[in-house]
Coordinates of C-alpha atoms in Angstrom, one line a residue:
M10 CA -27.6 -9.1 70.3
K11 CA -25.6 -10.9 72.9
T12 CA -24.9 -9.3 76.4
L13 CA -22.4 -10.8 78.7
T14 CA -23.1 -10.5 82.2
T15 CA -20.5 -13.0 83.8
T16 CA -16.9 -13.2 84.1
D17 CA -16.9 -16.6 82.5
S18 CA -18.8 -15.5 79.5
L19 CA -16.4 -12.6 79.0
A20 CA -13.5 -14.8 79.4
E21 CA -14.7 -17.2 76.7
F22 CA -15.3 -14.2 74.4
C23 CA -11.8 -12.7 75.2
N24 CA -10.1 -16.1 74.7
K25 CA -12.0 -16.3 71.2
A26 CA -10.7 -12.7 70.4
K27 CA -7.0 -14.0 71.1
T28 CA -7.3 -16.1 68.0
H29 CA -8.0 -13.0 65.8
E30 CA -5.7 -10.3 64.3
Y31 CA -7.6 -7.6 66.0
V32 CA -10.7 -6.8 68.1
T33 CA -12.7 -3.6 68.1
V34 CA -13.7 -1.9 71.2
D35 CA -15.8 0.8 72.3
T36 CA -17.5 2.0 75.8
E37 CA -20.4 3.9 77.0
F38 CA -20.1 5.8 80.2
L39 CA -21.4 8.5 82.2
R40 CA -19.5 11.7 83.7
E41 CA -22.0 14.5 84.0
R42 CA -22.1 14.1 87.8
T43 CA -18.8 12.5 88.6
Y44 CA -15.1 13.4 88.5
Y45 CA -14.2 10.0 87.2
S46 CA -16.2 8.4 84.2
K47 CA -18.6 5.6 85.4
L48 CA -18.3 2.7 82.9
C49 CA -21.7 1.5 82.0
L50 CA -21.1 -0.8 78.8
V51 CA -18.2 -2.2 76.8
Q52 CA -18.8 -3.3 73.2
L53 CA -16.4 -5.7 71.6
A54 CA -16.3 -7.3 68.1
V55 CA -13.9 -9.7 66.3
P56 CA -13.6 -10.3 62.3
G57 CA -16.7 -12.0 60.9
D58 CA -20.5 -11.4 60.7
G59 CA -21.9 -14.0 63.1
A60 CA -24.2 -13.4 65.8
D61 CA -21.4 -14.2 68.4
D62 CA -18.8 -12.0 66.8
A63 CA -20.1 -8.8 68.3
V64 CA -21.0 -8.5 72.1
L65 CA -21.9 -6.2 74.6
V66 CA -20.4 -6.4 78.1
D67 CA -22.3 -5.2 81.0
P68 CA -19.8 -4.1 83.8
L69 CA -22.7 -3.2 86.1
S70 CA -23.7 -6.8 86.3
D71 CA -23.3 -8.3 89.9
G72 CA -20.0 -10.2 90.1
L73 CA -18.7 -9.5 86.6
S74 CA -15.0 -8.9 86.7
L75 CA -13.3 -7.1 83.7
D76 CA -10.0 -9.0 84.3
P77 CA -10.5 -11.1 81.2
L78 CA -10.7 -8.0 79.1
Y79 CA -7.7 -6.6 80.8
D80 CA -5.7 -9.7 80.1
L81 CA -6.8 -9.5 76.4
F82 CA -5.5 -5.7 76.4
R83 CA -2.0 -7.2 77.6
D84 CA -2.0 -9.8 74.8
T85 CA 0.4 -8.1 72.4
S86 CA -0.7 -10.6 69.4
V87 CA -4.0 -8.8 69.1
V88 CA -4.5 -5.2 67.9
K89 CA -7.0 -3.4 70.1
V90 CA -9.0 -1.0 67.7
F91 CA -10.8 2.1 69.1
H92 CA -12.2 5.4 67.6
A93 CA -11.2 8.5 69.5
A94 CA -9.8 6.4 72.3
R95 CA -8.6 9.0 74.8
Q96 CA -11.7 8.7 77.1
D97 CA -11.9 5.0 76.8
L98 CA -8.3 4.7 77.6
E99 CA -8.7 7.0 80.7
I100 CA -11.3 4.7 82.1
F101 CA -9.4 1.6 81.8
F102 CA -6.0 3.3 83.1
I103 CA -7.8 4.9 86.1
E104 CA -9.8 1.4 86.8
A105 CA -6.9 -1.1 86.2
D106 CA -3.8 0.7 85.4
V107 CA -3.8 -1.0 81.9
F108 CA -3.4 0.3 78.3
P109 CA -4.3 -1.8 75.4
D110 CA -1.2 -3.0 73.6
P111 CA -1.0 -2.6 70.6
L112 CA -3.4 0.1 70.1
F113 CA -5.0 1.4 67.0
D114 CA -7.0 4.6 66.9
T115 CA -9.2 5.0 63.7
Q116 CA -9.5 8.8 64.3
V117 CA -5.9 9.3 64.4
A118 CA -5.4 7.1 61.4
A119 CA -8.2 8.8 59.4
M120 CA -6.4 12.1 59.8
V121 CA -2.9 10.7 58.5
C122 CA -5.0 9.2 55.7
G123 CA -6.5 12.5 54.6
F124 CA -10.0 12.4 56.2
G125 CA -9.5 15.7 58.0
D126 CA -8.9 16.8 61.5
Q127 CA -10.6 15.0 64.3
V128 CA -12.9 13.1 61.9
G129 CA -16.0 11.7 63.4
Y130 CA -17.0 8.1 63.6
E131 CA -20.2 8.7 61.8
T132 CA -18.3 10.3 58.7
L133 CA -16.1 7.5 58.5
V134 CA -18.9 5.1 58.5
R135 CA -20.7 7.0 55.7
K136 CA -17.6 7.5 53.8
I137 CA -15.8 4.0 54.1
T138 CA -18.8 1.5 54.7
R139 CA -21.5 3.5 52.8
E140 CA -23.6 3.0 55.6
S141 CA -25.4 5.4 58.0
L142 CA -25.7 5.4 61.8
D143 CA -28.9 5.9 64.0
K144 CA -27.6 8.4 66.7
T145 CA -30.8 8.8 68.5
S146 CA -29.6 6.9 71.5
R147 CA -26.3 8.7 71.8
F148 CA -27.4 10.8 74.9
T149 CA -29.5 8.3 76.8
D150 CA -28.6 7.2 80.4
W151 CA -26.4 4.2 80.0
S152 CA -26.5 3.4 83.6
R153 CA -30.3 2.6 83.7
R154 CA -31.3 -1.1 83.4
P155 CA -32.5 -2.8 81.3
L156 CA -31.1 -1.3 78.2
T157 CA -33.4 -0.9 75.4
D158 CA -33.1 -2.6 72.1
A159 CA -32.5 0.8 70.5
Q160 CA -29.6 1.4 73.1
K161 CA -28.0 -2.2 72.3
T162 CA -28.3 -1.5 68.5
Y163 CA -26.7 1.9 68.7
A164 CA -23.8 0.6 71.0
L165 CA -23.1 -2.5 68.9
A166 CA -22.7 -0.2 65.7
D167 CA -19.8 1.4 67.4
V168 CA -17.8 -1.7 66.9
T169 CA -19.4 -3.6 64.1
H170 CA -18.7 -1.0 61.4
L171 CA -15.3 -0.3 63.1
R172 CA -14.0 -3.5 61.8
E173 CA -14.4 -2.4 58.2
I174 CA -12.9 1.0 58.9
Y175 CA -9.9 -0.3 60.6
E176 CA -9.1 -2.8 57.7
Y177 CA -9.7 -0.2 55.2
L178 CA -7.3 2.4 57.1
S179 CA -4.8 -0.3 58.0
A180 CA -4.4 -1.0 54.4
E181 CA -4.0 2.5 53.5
L182 CA -1.3 3.2 55.9
K183 CA 0.6 0.1 54.6
K184 CA 0.2 1.2 51.1
T185 CA 1.4 4.8 51.8
K186 CA 4.0 3.6 54.5
R187 CA 2.6 5.7 57.2
T188 CA 2.0 3.2 59.8
K189 CA 4.8 4.7 62.0
W190 CA 3.3 8.1 61.7
V191 CA 0.2 6.9 63.6
E192 CA 2.3 4.9 66.2
E193 CA 4.1 8.2 66.9
E194 CA 0.7 9.9 67.4
L195 CA -0.6 7.1 69.8
Q196 CA 2.4 7.7 72.1
V197 CA 0.8 10.5 74.0
L198 CA -2.4 8.2 74.4
L199 CA -0.3 5.5 76.1
T200 CA 1.3 7.8 78.5
P201 CA 0.2 7.7 82.1
D202 CA 0.7 11.5 82.5
T203 CA -2.0 12.3 80.0
Y204 CA -4.5 11.0 82.5
I205 CA -3.0 12.0 85.7
I206 CA -3.9 15.5 87.1
E207 CA -1.5 16.6 89.9
P208 CA -3.5 19.2 91.9
M209 CA -0.7 21.7 92.1
Q210 CA -0.4 21.7 88.4
A211 CA -4.2 22.3 88.0
W212 CA -3.7 26.0 87.7
N213 CA -2.1 25.7 84.3
R214 CA -5.7 24.9 83.0
V215 CA -7.2 28.2 84.3
K216 CA -7.1 31.1 81.9
T217 CA -6.0 34.3 83.4
R218 CA -4.9 37.6 82.0
T219 CA -2.1 38.4 84.6
N220 CA 1.5 38.0 85.1
S221 CA 1.2 38.8 88.8
G222 CA 3.0 36.2 90.7
R223 CA 0.9 36.8 93.8
F224 CA -2.3 36.4 91.8
L225 CA -1.2 33.2 90.3
A226 CA -0.1 31.8 93.6
I227 CA -3.7 32.3 94.8
V228 CA -5.0 30.7 91.6
R229 CA -2.6 27.7 92.1
E230 CA -3.9 27.1 95.7
L231 CA -7.7 27.5 94.8
A232 CA -7.2 25.1 91.7
A233 CA -5.2 22.7 93.8
F234 CA -7.9 22.6 96.6
R235 CA -10.7 22.3 94.0
E236 CA -8.9 19.4 92.2
I237 CA -8.3 17.6 95.5
Y238 CA -12.0 18.1 96.6
A239 CA -13.3 16.9 93.3
Q240 CA -11.2 13.7 93.2
S241 CA -11.9 12.8 96.8
H242 CA -15.6 13.5 96.5
N243 CA -15.8 12.2 92.9
V244 CA -17.8 15.2 91.8
P245 CA -17.0 17.3 88.5
R246 CA -14.6 20.2 89.4
N247 CA -17.2 22.7 88.0
R248 CA -19.5 21.4 90.7
V249 CA -17.1 22.9 93.3
F250 CA -16.6 26.2 91.6
K251 CA -16.0 27.2 88.0
D252 CA -13.1 28.8 86.5
D253 CA -14.9 32.2 86.3
A254 CA -15.6 32.0 90.1
L255 CA -11.9 30.9 90.8
V256 CA -10.5 34.0 89.1
E257 CA -13.0 36.2 90.9
L258 CA -11.9 34.7 94.3
A259 CA -8.4 35.4 93.4
S260 CA -9.0 38.9 92.8
T261 CA -11.4 39.6 95.9
K262 CA -9.2 37.4 98.1
P263 CA -11.8 36.6 100.7
A264 CA -10.6 36.3 104.2
N265 CA -13.8 35.1 105.9
L266 CA -17.4 33.8 105.2
A267 CA -18.7 37.2 105.1
D268 CA -16.3 38.2 102.4
L269 CA -17.3 34.9 100.7
G270 CA -20.8 35.7 100.8
R271 CA -20.3 38.8 98.6
S272 CA -18.9 36.6 95.6
R273 CA -21.1 37.0 92.5
L274 CA -20.2 33.9 90.7
L275 CA -19.7 31.3 93.6
L276 CA -22.4 28.5 93.6
R277 CA -24.4 28.5 97.0
D278 CA -23.1 25.4 98.3
A279 CA -19.5 26.7 98.1
R280 CA -20.4 29.5 100.4
R281 CA -20.4 27.4 103.5
G282 CA -19.2 24.2 105.0
E283 CA -15.9 22.3 103.7
I284 CA -15.6 24.1 100.3
A285 CA -15.9 27.5 102.0
E286 CA -13.4 26.7 104.5
G287 CA -11.1 25.4 101.8
I288 CA -11.3 28.4 99.5
I289 CA -10.5 30.7 102.6
A290 CA -7.4 28.5 103.5
A291 CA -6.2 28.3 99.8
V292 CA -6.4 32.2 99.5
A293 CA -4.5 32.5 102.7
A294 CA -2.0 30.1 101.5
G295 CA -1.7 31.9 98.3
L296 CA -1.2 35.4 99.9
A297 CA 1.4 33.9 102.3
C298 CA 3.5 32.3 99.4
P299 CA 6.9 33.9 99.3
P300 CA 8.0 35.6 95.9
E301 CA 10.6 32.9 95.1
D302 CA 7.9 30.0 95.4
Q303 CA 5.3 32.0 93.3
P304 CA 4.4 30.5 89.9
K305 CA 6.3 32.1 87.1
P306 CA 4.2 32.8 83.9
D307 CA 5.7 31.5 80.7
R308 CA 7.1 34.4 79.1
S309 CA 9.2 32.5 76.6
R310 CA 7.1 33.7 73.6
D311 CA 6.4 37.2 74.9
K312 CA 9.8 38.7 73.3
L313 CA 9.5 36.6 70.1
Q314 CA 10.3 38.6 67.0
V315 CA 8.1 37.3 64.5
N316 CA 8.8 37.7 61.1
P317 CA 5.5 38.3 59.4
A318 CA 6.6 37.8 55.8
L319 CA 8.5 34.5 56.7
A320 CA 5.4 33.3 58.7
D321 CA 3.2 33.9 55.7
L322 CA 5.6 32.0 53.4
L323 CA 5.6 29.1 55.9
R324 CA 1.8 29.1 55.9
V325 CA 2.0 28.8 52.0
L326 CA 4.5 26.0 52.4
L327 CA 2.4 24.3 55.0
K328 CA -0.8 24.4 52.7
A329 CA 1.2 23.0 49.7
K330 CA 2.7 20.0 51.9
S331 CA -0.6 19.3 53.5
E332 CA -2.3 19.0 50.1
G333 CA 0.5 17.0 48.8
A334 CA 0.5 14.6 51.6
G335 CA -3.2 14.4 52.2
V336 CA -3.0 15.2 55.8
A337 CA -4.7 18.0 57.6
Q338 CA -2.8 21.2 58.1
K339 CA -3.4 21.5 61.9
L340 CA -2.3 17.9 62.2
I341 CA 1.2 19.0 60.9
A342 CA 1.7 22.5 62.5
S343 CA -0.1 25.0 64.4
A344 CA -0.2 28.6 63.7
S345 CA 2.0 29.0 66.9
D346 CA 4.5 26.5 65.4
L347 CA 4.8 28.7 62.2
D348 CA 5.1 32.1 64.1
G349 CA 7.9 30.3 66.4
L350 CA 9.7 29.0 63.4
S351 CA 9.7 32.4 61.8
A352 CA 11.3 34.0 65.0
G353 CA 14.0 31.5 65.1
L354 CA 12.6 28.9 67.7
R355 CA 13.6 25.2 66.8
D356 CA 11.8 23.4 69.5
C357 CA 8.4 22.5 68.2
S358 CA 6.4 19.4 67.2
A359 CA 6.6 20.6 63.4
L360 CA 10.3 19.6 63.6
K361 CA 9.9 16.2 65.1
G362 CA 9.1 12.8 63.9
W363 CA 7.0 12.4 60.7
R364 CA 6.2 16.0 60.8
K365 CA 9.8 16.9 60.1
E366 CA 9.8 14.6 57.0
V367 CA 6.7 16.0 55.8
F368 CA 7.0 19.6 56.4
G369 CA 9.6 20.5 58.9
E370 CA 12.8 20.0 56.8
D371 CA 11.7 22.2 54.0
A372 CA 10.4 24.7 56.5
L373 CA 13.8 25.1 58.0
R374 CA 15.5 25.3 54.4
L375 CA 12.8 28.2 53.9
C376 CA 13.8 29.9 57.0
N377 CA 17.5 29.6 56.1
G378 CA 17.1 31.0 52.7
E379 CA 17.9 27.8 50.9
I380 CA 14.7 27.4 49.0
G381 CA 11.9 29.7 47.7
L382 CA 8.4 29.2 46.6
A383 CA 7.0 29.7 43.2
A384 CA 3.7 29.1 41.2
Q385 CA 3.6 26.6 38.7
S386 CA 0.5 25.2 36.8
G387 CA -1.8 26.4 39.5
R388 CA 0.3 24.9 42.3
V389 CA 3.1 26.1 44.8
V390 CA 6.4 24.5 44.0
I391 CA 9.7 24.4 45.8
V392 CA 12.7 26.1 44.1
D393 CA 16.3 25.7 45.1
L394 CA 18.1 28.9 45.6

């Protein structure tokens, strides 16, 4: 197992990768104690079964630069293959403002090819390569050096099996003419907004049960303070204070340290110092927010007149279309999409791109009374009306 610890050795492998159709990529990182992921290892493999066709890259080595890897990412002649790429892409985007181009995500491709919703790498290895994985090193500390042989073997397997998985799925997509489907799905992974969290929008991630603009204004200010603090100190946002404590603070509205000390859910470190001062200031800012600037809860779906019978018919149609296409139902349309369609909404993902082709067009025809559904030989079929 070859481990690259210098920029020159990484550049040599990346130049070799540029002569191939694709390169498989994976990472190992830590994030339990930090806001941003700490990259600890990069795994790379090119087609072939030689000892030099799969390598480990140690980004913690003194003097090693990942610039040759980023240059490879920008080379559009080589497909960069990941499995469940989102967290990996976030690391590279935050570190170097770069996305692998072109990208292929085997988890997305597997869903399109009928392997179910968010299928795991281990499952694909078992079903496609007929091999098994040793996952005992999965939760080890990847920042410690030296890495054990078990860690290296585990890490390398994440890119060596990926070669066969990619070749199989790529062939299936070409055969079924669904390559464009995967490309559509990957666009969200290649959008910077997927990875950039604006502090003043962080409140949207907090679950509340109120429509009070003033309450939500306090939630917004608290969530923004927490996000800014977590980013600037590189600590997980839950280490500042958790969501349940945030909602409690929005309810109790502490005005001073004495009030803050009565919180049931606030961590001890948040009851004093910079965090405590930030909480009190955030609450005060939320209370002072004028009505016209308070967050407006999304009530667009509150008054929807969902047609239960039509929604049930849409579910039957979705199941039939999902089975016919060999694609997971959840990937095609959500329960919310179906309810919205039955209530007359026409702005949903089920009516866009490949989903419209597979399901959306007939869903609209069903809503418009142009088709019906019937049982025939044990399956659901469409009947023109």
